[in-house]
Amino acid sequence: MSTVLIVEDEARITSFLTKGLKAAGFVPKAVDNGADAIEMALLGDADIILLDVGLPDIDGFEVLERLRGQGVRTPVIMLTARSSVADRVAGLEGGADDYLPKPFAFDELVARIRLRLRPREAPATEPGVIEHGDLALDLRTRRVQVGGQWVDLSAREFALAEVFLRHPGQVLSREQLLANVWGLDFDPGSNVVDVYVSYLRGKLGKDRLETVRGVGYRLV
């Protein structure tokens, strides 16, 4: 069973999540502050982290920044009453794998948890490295090699690069990329795909991702 680390300072919400996750077949562990969250995450006992933004000592954004800075790649779903686009972008750019504003439906949370855990449950026969030309994406270390040089990607950049490398030469629409990387509920009018394609071009090479006007993008 997968272990879920709940980082939440409201006892009522923690109790609700703990009971629900147990019933859904997970092993919940809970802390109510950022310092303890960092300590537990560094131990590597959690398979996924539910991280509240409004914590009493350091906020969730800083917790996430410290974890990613220390090499912790455990999937993180941020839970917060802040639902502005700016806050979502801050969380995603900081390395969060998902962002769920409060209040939320518990069934949706469970679905998102299972989605983020799915790569860990992939068959052992799945290759650890996806290659295309002189690009190599290592699924275990979550790093990319470009022309023999290792390049670091954010969690969201890595997810987007993985989609492209699994479909080389195929034109992928913005809607397809949103669904695969950000989730079906993400605002289809957002320009987040274009922004992250620009980030990837800066790290992989500007000519690797071709714009197909009016349709989407293609890895060449």
GROMACS .gro file of C-alpha atoms in nm:
model
  220
    1MET     CA    1   0.000   0.000   0.000
    2SER     CA    2   0.119   0.351  -0.080
    3THR     CA    3   0.200   0.592   0.202
    4VAL     CA    4   0.052   0.942   0.185
    5LEU     CA    5   0.215   1.218   0.390
    6ILE     CA    6  -0.047   1.476   0.490
    7VAL     CA    7   0.096   1.818   0.573
    8GLU     CA    8  -0.195   2.014   0.717
    9ASP     CA    9  -0.234   2.228   1.031
   10GLU     CA   10  -0.614   2.212   1.056
   11ALA     CA   11  -0.699   1.910   1.271
   12ARG     CA   12  -1.047   1.876   1.119
   13ILE     CA   13  -0.911   1.846   0.767
   14THR     CA   14  -0.634   1.611   0.877
   15SER     CA   15  -0.887   1.382   1.043
   16PHE     CA   16  -1.108   1.386   0.734
   17LEU     CA   17  -0.817   1.304   0.503
   18THR     CA   18  -0.675   1.036   0.731
   19LYS     CA   19  -1.005   0.847   0.759
   20GLY     CA   20  -1.082   0.878   0.390
   21LEU     CA   21  -0.737   0.770   0.274
   22LYS     CA   22  -0.740   0.467   0.503
   23ALA     CA   23  -1.075   0.365   0.358
   24ALA     CA   24  -0.934   0.408   0.007
   25GLY     CA   25  -0.649   0.168   0.079
   26PHE     CA   26  -0.366   0.410   0.154
   27VAL     CA   27  -0.142   0.444   0.460
   28PRO     CA   28  -0.173   0.807   0.581
   29LYS     CA   29   0.086   0.983   0.796
   30ALA     CA   30   0.025   1.338   0.914
   31VAL     CA   31   0.228   1.636   1.035
   32ASP     CA   32   0.104   1.988   1.107
   33ASN     CA   33   0.405   2.205   1.019
   34GLY     CA   34   0.663   2.257   0.747
   35ALA     CA   35   0.971   2.160   0.949
   36ASP     CA   36   0.834   1.815   1.033
   37ALA     CA   37   0.717   1.774   0.673
   38ILE     CA   38   1.070   1.832   0.543
   39GLU     CA   39   1.217   1.592   0.798
   40MET     CA   40   0.973   1.313   0.712
   41ALA     CA   41   1.001   1.366   0.338
   42LEU     CA   42   1.380   1.344   0.356
   43LEU     CA   43   1.346   1.004   0.523
   44GLY     CA   44   1.187   0.881   0.201
   45ASP     CA   45   0.897   0.702   0.371
   46ALA     CA   46   0.620   0.875   0.173
   47ASP     CA   47   0.509   0.777  -0.177
   48ILE     CA   48   0.321   1.104  -0.225
   49ILE     CA   49   0.278   1.428  -0.027
   50LEU     CA   50  -0.038   1.633   0.024
   51LEU     CA   51   0.100   1.976   0.108
   52ASP     CA   52  -0.105   2.263   0.247
   53VAL     CA   53   0.020   2.611   0.158
   54GLY     CA   54  -0.084   2.791   0.478
   55LEU     CA   55   0.134   2.630   0.745
   56PRO     CA   56   0.215   2.791   1.084
   57ASP     CA   57   0.596   2.801   1.050
   58ILE     CA   58   0.699   2.810   0.683
   59ASP     CA   59   0.452   2.809   0.397
   60GLY     CA   60   0.404   2.519   0.159
   61PHE     CA   61   0.582   2.694  -0.128
   62GLU     CA   62   0.901   2.717   0.078
   63VAL     CA   63   0.865   2.357   0.197
   64LEU     CA   64   0.839   2.247  -0.165
   65GLU     CA   65   1.138   2.459  -0.267
   66ARG     CA   66   1.354   2.310   0.008
   67LEU     CA   67   1.251   1.953  -0.077
   68ARG     CA   68   1.319   1.991  -0.448
   69GLY     CA   69   1.646   2.168  -0.367
   70GLN     CA   70   1.757   1.867  -0.163
   71GLY     CA   71   1.671   1.623  -0.440
   72VAL     CA   72   1.340   1.494  -0.307
   73ARG     CA   73   1.135   1.389  -0.613
   74THR     CA   74   0.834   1.249  -0.428
   75PRO     CA   75   0.512   1.360  -0.605
   76VAL     CA   76   0.351   1.660  -0.433
   77ILE     CA   77  -0.012   1.770  -0.455
   78MET     CA   78  -0.064   2.115  -0.307
   79LEU     CA   79  -0.387   2.175  -0.115
   80THR     CA   80  -0.487   2.535  -0.048
   81ALA     CA   81  -0.768   2.783  -0.021
   82ARG     CA   82  -0.573   3.006  -0.259
   83SER     CA   83  -0.708   2.945  -0.608
   84SER     CA   84  -0.561   3.233  -0.808
   85VAL     CA   85  -0.373   3.161  -1.128
   86ALA     CA   86  -0.063   3.325  -0.978
   87ASP     CA   87  -0.064   3.083  -0.684
   88ARG     CA   88  -0.117   2.783  -0.914
   89VAL     CA   89   0.171   2.890  -1.133
   90ALA     CA   90   0.394   2.947  -0.827
   91GLY     CA   91   0.322   2.596  -0.702
   92LEU     CA   92   0.369   2.427  -1.039
   93GLU     CA   93   0.685   2.617  -1.124
   94GLY     CA   94   0.819   2.534  -0.780
   95GLY     CA   95   0.799   2.164  -0.860
   96ALA     CA   96   0.448   2.062  -0.751
   97ASP     CA   97   0.292   1.779  -0.950
   98ASP     CA   98  -0.063   1.898  -0.898
   99TYR     CA   99  -0.258   2.179  -0.731
  100LEU     CA  100  -0.603   2.129  -0.577
  101PRO     CA  101  -0.790   2.429  -0.433
  102LYS     CA  102  -1.010   2.390  -0.125
  103PRO     CA  103  -1.285   2.291  -0.092
  104PHE     CA  104  -1.242   1.979  -0.305
  105ALA     CA  105  -1.428   1.654  -0.362
  106PHE     CA  106  -1.254   1.366  -0.187
  107ASP     CA  107  -1.308   1.131  -0.482
  108GLU     CA  108  -1.125   1.379  -0.704
  109LEU     CA  109  -0.834   1.393  -0.461
  110VAL     CA  110  -0.806   1.013  -0.458
  111ALA     CA  111  -0.816   1.005  -0.838
  112ARG     CA  112  -0.535   1.260  -0.853
  113ILE     CA  113  -0.328   1.068  -0.600
  114ARG     CA  114  -0.363   0.747  -0.801
  115LEU     CA  115  -0.276   0.932  -1.120
  116ARG     CA  116   0.045   1.071  -0.969
  117LEU     CA  117   0.142   0.730  -0.830
  118ARG     CA  118   0.079   0.551  -1.159
  119PRO     CA  119   0.436   0.585  -1.298
  120ARG     CA  120   0.566   0.410  -0.986
  121GLU     CA  121   0.338   0.117  -1.061
  122ALA     CA  122   0.451   0.082  -1.423
  123PRO     CA  123   0.550  -0.268  -1.540
  124ALA     CA  124   0.911  -0.362  -1.475
  125THR     CA  125   0.957  -0.416  -1.848
  126GLU     CA  126   0.909  -0.044  -1.921
  127PRO     CA  127   1.242   0.102  -2.033
  128GLY     CA  128   1.417   0.327  -1.785
  129VAL     CA  129   1.540   0.560  -2.059
  130ILE     CA  130   1.348   0.708  -2.352
  131GLU     CA  131   1.568   0.820  -2.641
  132HIS     CA  132   1.519   1.026  -2.954
  133GLY     CA  133   1.821   1.139  -3.153
  134ASP     CA  134   2.073   1.277  -2.904
  135LEU     CA  135   1.805   1.326  -2.638
  136ALA     CA  136   1.779   1.073  -2.356
  137LEU     CA  137   1.520   1.098  -2.078
  138ASP     CA  138   1.601   0.895  -1.766
  139LEU     CA  139   1.273   0.804  -1.594
  140ARG     CA  140   1.448   0.690  -1.277
  141THR     CA  141   1.658   0.999  -1.206
  142ARG     CA  142   1.411   1.230  -1.385
  143ARG     CA  143   1.690   1.403  -1.577
  144VAL     CA  144   1.750   1.459  -1.947
  145GLN     CA  145   2.069   1.424  -2.147
  146VAL     CA  146   2.115   1.661  -2.441
  147GLY     CA  147   2.405   1.586  -2.674
  148GLY     CA  148   2.587   1.402  -2.396
  149GLN     CA  149   2.528   1.678  -2.137
  150TRP     CA  150   2.294   1.639  -1.842
  151VAL     CA  151   2.030   1.908  -1.806
  152ASP     CA  152   1.807   1.960  -1.500
  153LEU     CA  153   1.434   2.005  -1.555
  154SER     CA  154   1.157   2.108  -1.319
  155ALA     CA  155   0.892   1.845  -1.246
  156ARG     CA  156   0.652   2.003  -1.496
  157GLU     CA  157   0.919   2.043  -1.764
  158PHE     CA  158   1.015   1.678  -1.722
  159ALA     CA  159   0.653   1.563  -1.756
  160LEU     CA  160   0.611   1.767  -2.074
  161ALA     CA  161   0.940   1.639  -2.219
  162GLU     CA  162   0.831   1.281  -2.145
  163VAL     CA  163   0.509   1.326  -2.343
  164PHE     CA  164   0.703   1.458  -2.643
  165LEU     CA  165   0.965   1.179  -2.630
  166ARG     CA  166   0.695   0.913  -2.612
  167HIS     CA  167   0.542   1.058  -2.932
  168PRO     CA  168   0.836   1.173  -3.148
  169GLY     CA  169   0.736   1.327  -3.479
  170GLN     CA  170   0.368   1.336  -3.378
  171VAL     CA  171   0.183   1.666  -3.367
  172LEU     CA  172   0.039   1.708  -3.017
  173SER     CA  173  -0.233   1.963  -2.963
  174ARG     CA  174  -0.233   2.201  -2.668
  175GLU     CA  175  -0.541   2.019  -2.535
  176GLN     CA  176  -0.358   1.684  -2.544
  177LEU     CA  177  -0.060   1.830  -2.362
  178LEU     CA  178  -0.282   1.995  -2.101
  179ALA     CA  179  -0.465   1.667  -2.037
  180ASN     CA  180  -0.145   1.462  -2.006
  181VAL     CA  181   0.065   1.704  -1.803
  182TRP     CA  182  -0.169   1.938  -1.615
  183GLY     CA  183  -0.491   1.738  -1.592
  184LEU     CA  184  -0.821   1.758  -1.771
  185ASP     CA  185  -0.958   2.023  -1.534
  186PHE     CA  186  -0.694   2.281  -1.625
  187ASP     CA  187  -0.825   2.594  -1.797
  188PRO     CA  188  -0.813   2.518  -2.173
  189GLY     CA  189  -0.771   2.890  -2.242
  190SER     CA  190  -0.448   2.908  -2.046
  191ASN     CA  191  -0.119   2.971  -2.227
  192VAL     CA  192   0.072   2.748  -1.981
  193VAL     CA  193   0.158   2.496  -2.257
  194ASP     CA  194   0.320   2.766  -2.471
  195VAL     CA  195   0.513   2.896  -2.170
  196TYR     CA  196   0.653   2.554  -2.081
  197VAL     CA  197   0.735   2.470  -2.444
  198SER     CA  198   0.940   2.790  -2.441
  199TYR     CA  199   1.116   2.671  -2.122
  200LEU     CA  200   1.195   2.336  -2.284
  201ARG     CA  201   1.330   2.501  -2.598
  202GLY     CA  202   1.567   2.699  -2.380
  203LYS     CA  203   1.702   2.379  -2.224
  204LEU     CA  204   1.680   2.125  -2.509
  205GLY     CA  205   1.743   2.354  -2.805
  206LYS     CA  206   1.508   2.597  -2.976
  207ASP     CA  207   1.473   2.389  -3.296
  208ARG     CA  208   1.377   2.061  -3.129
  209LEU     CA  209   1.013   2.152  -3.072
  210GLU     CA  210   0.840   2.263  -3.391
  211THR     CA  211   0.530   2.482  -3.381
  212VAL     CA  212   0.253   2.356  -3.609
  213ARG     CA  213   0.047   2.670  -3.649
  214GLY     CA  214  -0.312   2.636  -3.533
  215VAL     CA  215  -0.257   2.278  -3.411
  216GLY     CA  216   0.017   2.235  -3.154
  217TYR     CA  217   0.377   2.118  -3.126
  218ARG     CA  218   0.596   1.834  -3.253
  219LEU     CA  219   0.929   1.692  -3.139
  220VAL     CA  220   1.157   1.674  -3.444
   0.00000   0.00000   0.00000
